[in-house]
Every structure is written in structure tokens, then in C-alpha cells.
Amino acid sequence: MYNILVVDDDKEIVNAIEIYLSKEGYNILKAYDGMEALKIVEKLAEDGRACEGALERQTFDLILLDVMLPDIDGFTLCRMIRKKDMVPIVFLTAKGSEEDILWGYGLGCDDYIVKPFSLATLYAKILAILRRTKQENKKETITCGEIRMDKQSCQVFVKEREVQLQNKQYEILRFLMEHKNIVWSRDALLNHIWGYDYMGIDRVVDNQIKKLRSALGEEGKRIQTVVGKGYKLMD
């Protein structure tokens, strides 16, 4: 049974999503503004379990998050949630420009659906994300091209050669391998790897990427620079 938090100030949309997904066997919790959603997420992070009767597991499996909320915008809320949890996030928004979509992905969202949307399309996206997440969580070994990472032993290999990486380089590579073909801004990588309280310079990302590419040899070319956007790992 999957647990999904729906955050949207449009109660009709929230209720429609709840009815549809409940029929499919999902547990739904609702929030109509950013502060309410943040309190729920923080409560889960503190307790390690849900505080509502409908949710008695450790965390959410997915969050559906509206961008245009009345208090905290969805982009800001996504940053704040990412500080507490790496739960998959799907943005629900009327803002469908390429710039907005890329910005959302840079913040760490897993998908983006533009209003108005069909509930069947939304459900298909949810299924795909949950299926992928479940598979990734089960995998002890992940690969990209000739790069192989053993998450249990924290070892990295290119073909059969073990690659020695510093801690931050390993964390960057693991994050990129778990989110392949997605562009991540320097700020997003700083937030995910160094944390939101990091007070250093963003060039540290560039320096670590440079060292990581060098350590990976020819396979380092898979880490591509997207000018003006950030970095992505190509599968």
C-alpha cells in the first residue's frame, strides 16, 4: 500500500485525485497550503512514522505538489522538503514553460505535469515513478555504461578496474547514477550533497566534478555539462 501526500490549494483537484487514487488502493493525505504540508513532512521526519490514522508507515512514497500555493510556492517548498526527505516529488502546475520545467527538475522533482491534466495520465506517471523507485531501492548494484557501483560496499568500478573516489565524489556519482539523464544545477547538487546549510562557494561542485571525471577516465565523458543549466549523467 502506497502513501501519497497531495498538496494543492484547489480543493476540487485534491478531492478528485483522492477519489481516483483511493479506488486504486492508495492512502492519501492532503494539505492545502505549503505550511501545512511542511508541518506534515517535518512531523514524519521527527517521528519516523506517520501521525495520521491513514498513514502508519515511516514516510510518504510520493508527493504531488502544486507550484502556485498561497503561502510558500512549490519550488521553495520542494527545496525545504528535500532537506528532510528524498521522497519522489511530482509538480502539478499551470506553468508549463520549458524554463519552469527545467527549474523544477533542477530543484530535484521527479516529474512535472501541466494543468489541466487527466487523472489517468497522472496515475500513469505515479506508477512509473513508484515502479522505478522500488527497483532502485532493491538494487545493491547500479550501472551506467561501463561504470558499476556497489552501494553496499561503496565501491566503484570502470569495467573491472576499481576507482578510488573521495567521499563527495562518490556521493555526487551515486546521486547522478540514481537520477540519470536529468539536468542538475550546481545549487541542486550543493543542496543534495553538501546540505542546505553549506556556506561555501558553488565552484566546489565544478572542482569535484572535474576530479570525478578524471578518476572515471573515458567514462567520465558521461558526465556532461549543460551550459547555463548544470550537469547530467548520460546513460
PDB file of C-alpha atoms in Angstrom, residues 22-119:
ATOM      1  CA  SER A  22      -8.136   5.757  -3.301  1.00  0.00           C
ATOM      2  CA  LYS A  23     -10.010   3.495  -5.705  1.00  0.00           C
ATOM      3  CA  GLU A  24      -6.614   2.190  -6.829  1.00  0.00           C
ATOM      4  CA  GLY A  25      -5.717   1.321  -3.231  1.00  0.00           C
ATOM      5  CA  TYR A  26      -3.545   4.304  -2.285  1.00  0.00           C
ATOM      6  CA  ASN A  27      -3.561   6.043   1.100  1.00  0.00           C
ATOM      7  CA  ILE A  28      -3.961   9.793   0.626  1.00  0.00           C
ATOM      8  CA  LEU A  29      -3.119  12.669   2.953  1.00  0.00           C
ATOM      9  CA  LYS A  30      -3.996  16.213   1.948  1.00  0.00           C
ATOM     10  CA  ALA A  31      -2.578  19.700   2.529  1.00  0.00           C
ATOM     11  CA  TYR A  32      -3.997  22.917   1.084  1.00  0.00           C
ATOM     12  CA  ASP A  33      -1.004  25.203   1.612  1.00  0.00           C
ATOM     13  CA  GLY A  34       2.756  24.971   1.970  1.00  0.00           C
ATOM     14  CA  MET A  35       2.978  25.446   5.716  1.00  0.00           C
ATOM     15  CA  GLU A  36       0.510  22.644   6.352  1.00  0.00           C
ATOM     16  CA  ALA A  37       2.461  20.352   4.045  1.00  0.00           C
ATOM     17  CA  LEU A  38       5.787  21.270   5.630  1.00  0.00           C
ATOM     18  CA  LYS A  39       4.458  20.550   9.124  1.00  0.00           C
ATOM     19  CA  ILE A  40       3.343  17.087   7.985  1.00  0.00           C
ATOM     20  CA  VAL A  41       6.718  16.321   6.393  1.00  0.00           C
ATOM     21  CA  GLU A  42       8.619  17.617   9.437  1.00  0.00           C
ATOM     22  CA  LYS A  43       6.426  15.565  11.741  1.00  0.00           C
ATOM     23  CA  LEU A  44       7.243  12.433   9.779  1.00  0.00           C
ATOM     24  CA  ALA A  45      10.942  13.268   9.826  1.00  0.00           C
ATOM     25  CA  GLU A  46      10.852  13.739  13.593  1.00  0.00           C
ATOM     26  CA  ASP A  47       8.748  10.720  14.488  1.00  0.00           C
ATOM     27  CA  GLY A  48       9.919   8.305  11.828  1.00  0.00           C
ATOM     28  CA  ARG A  49       6.269   7.354  11.378  1.00  0.00           C
ATOM     29  CA  ALA A  50       3.042   8.988  10.218  1.00  0.00           C
ATOM     30  CA  CYS A  51       0.842  10.781  12.692  1.00  0.00           C
ATOM     31  CA  GLU A  52      -2.419  10.232  10.786  1.00  0.00           C
ATOM     32  CA  GLY A  53      -4.502   7.086  11.037  1.00  0.00           C
ATOM     33  CA  ALA A  54      -4.427   6.615   7.266  1.00  0.00           C
ATOM     34  CA  LEU A  55      -0.647   6.593   7.279  1.00  0.00           C
ATOM     35  CA  GLU A  56       1.157   4.301   9.657  1.00  0.00           C
ATOM     36  CA  ARG A  57       4.418   3.861   7.803  1.00  0.00           C
ATOM     37  CA  GLN A  58       7.709   5.644   8.038  1.00  0.00           C
ATOM     38  CA  THR A  59       7.225   8.183   5.268  1.00  0.00           C
ATOM     39  CA  PHE A  60       5.419   9.058   2.063  1.00  0.00           C
ATOM     40  CA  ASP A  61       6.076   7.139  -1.115  1.00  0.00           C
ATOM     41  CA  LEU A  62       5.368  10.200  -3.270  1.00  0.00           C
ATOM     42  CA  ILE A  63       4.295  13.855  -3.008  1.00  0.00           C
ATOM     43  CA  LEU A  64       2.086  15.622  -5.565  1.00  0.00           C
ATOM     44  CA  LEU A  65       2.978  19.295  -5.180  1.00  0.00           C
ATOM     45  CA  ASP A  66       1.277  22.329  -6.697  1.00  0.00           C
ATOM     46  CA  VAL A  67       3.663  25.112  -7.708  1.00  0.00           C
ATOM     47  CA  MET A  68       1.280  28.056  -7.151  1.00  0.00           C
ATOM     48  CA  LEU A  69       0.458  27.758  -3.456  1.00  0.00           C
ATOM     49  CA  PRO A  70      -0.951  30.721  -1.477  1.00  0.00           C
ATOM     50  CA  ASP A  71       1.853  30.956   1.080  1.00  0.00           C
ATOM     51  CA  ILE A  72       5.024  29.085   0.088  1.00  0.00           C
ATOM     52  CA  ASP A  73       5.479  28.483  -3.631  1.00  0.00           C
ATOM     53  CA  GLY A  74       6.011  24.874  -4.663  1.00  0.00           C
ATOM     54  CA  PHE A  75       9.590  25.444  -5.814  1.00  0.00           C
ATOM     55  CA  THR A  76      10.587  26.800  -2.403  1.00  0.00           C
ATOM     56  CA  LEU A  77       8.657  24.051  -0.642  1.00  0.00           C
ATOM     57  CA  CYS A  78      10.441  21.436  -2.748  1.00  0.00           C
ATOM     58  CA  ARG A  79      13.789  22.781  -1.527  1.00  0.00           C
ATOM     59  CA  MET A  80      12.587  22.614   2.063  1.00  0.00           C
ATOM     60  CA  ILE A  81      11.215  19.090   1.713  1.00  0.00           C
ATOM     61  CA  ARG A  82      14.442  17.903   0.104  1.00  0.00           C
ATOM     62  CA  LYS A  83      16.224  18.971   3.283  1.00  0.00           C
ATOM     63  CA  LYS A  84      14.101  16.437   5.191  1.00  0.00           C
ATOM     64  CA  ASP A  85      13.450  13.653   2.709  1.00  0.00           C
ATOM     65  CA  MET A  86      14.317  12.345  -0.775  1.00  0.00           C
ATOM     66  CA  VAL A  87      10.736  11.211  -1.391  1.00  0.00           C
ATOM     67  CA  PRO A  88       9.742  11.430  -5.091  1.00  0.00           C
ATOM     68  CA  ILE A  89       8.020  14.730  -5.932  1.00  0.00           C
ATOM     69  CA  VAL A  90       5.746  15.435  -8.910  1.00  0.00           C
ATOM     70  CA  PHE A  91       4.902  19.077  -9.595  1.00  0.00           C
ATOM     71  CA  LEU A  92       1.326  19.964 -10.522  1.00  0.00           C
ATOM     72  CA  THR A  93       1.275  23.320 -12.258  1.00  0.00           C
ATOM     73  CA  ALA A  94      -0.254  25.638 -14.794  1.00  0.00           C
ATOM     74  CA  LYS A  95       3.251  26.965 -15.511  1.00  0.00           C
ATOM     75  CA  GLY A  96       4.347  24.794 -18.402  1.00  0.00           C
ATOM     76  CA  SER A  97       7.218  26.794 -19.913  1.00  0.00           C
ATOM     77  CA  GLU A  98      10.495  24.985 -20.586  1.00  0.00           C
ATOM     78  CA  GLU A  99      12.266  27.325 -18.159  1.00  0.00           C
ATOM     79  CA  ASP A 100       9.873  26.450 -15.326  1.00  0.00           C
ATOM     80  CA  ILE A 101      10.092  22.739 -16.052  1.00  0.00           C
ATOM     81  CA  LEU A 102      13.906  22.754 -16.114  1.00  0.00           C
ATOM     82  CA  TRP A 103      13.941  24.800 -12.927  1.00  0.00           C
ATOM     83  CA  GLY A 104      11.716  22.222 -11.256  1.00  0.00           C
ATOM     84  CA  TYR A 105      13.958  19.354 -12.331  1.00  0.00           C
ATOM     85  CA  GLY A 106      16.970  21.305 -11.117  1.00  0.00           C
ATOM     86  CA  LEU A 107      15.396  21.526  -7.678  1.00  0.00           C
ATOM     87  CA  GLY A 108      15.036  17.770  -7.584  1.00  0.00           C
ATOM     88  CA  CYS A 109      11.496  16.995  -8.704  1.00  0.00           C
ATOM     89  CA  ASP A 110      10.954  13.601 -10.326  1.00  0.00           C
ATOM     90  CA  ASP A 111       8.321  14.643 -12.847  1.00  0.00           C
ATOM     91  CA  TYR A 112       6.147  17.530 -13.936  1.00  0.00           C
ATOM     92  CA  ILE A 113       2.504  17.520 -15.069  1.00  0.00           C
ATOM     93  CA  VAL A 114       0.837  20.622 -16.502  1.00  0.00           C
ATOM     94  CA  LYS A 115      -2.738  21.579 -15.631  1.00  0.00           C
ATOM     95  CA  PRO A 116      -5.281  20.732 -16.850  1.00  0.00           C
ATOM     96  CA  PHE A 117      -4.377  17.045 -16.864  1.00  0.00           C
ATOM     97  CA  SER A 118      -6.270  13.787 -16.965  1.00  0.00           C
ATOM     98  CA  LEU A 119      -6.280  11.658 -13.840  1.00  0.00           C
TER      99      LEU A 119
END
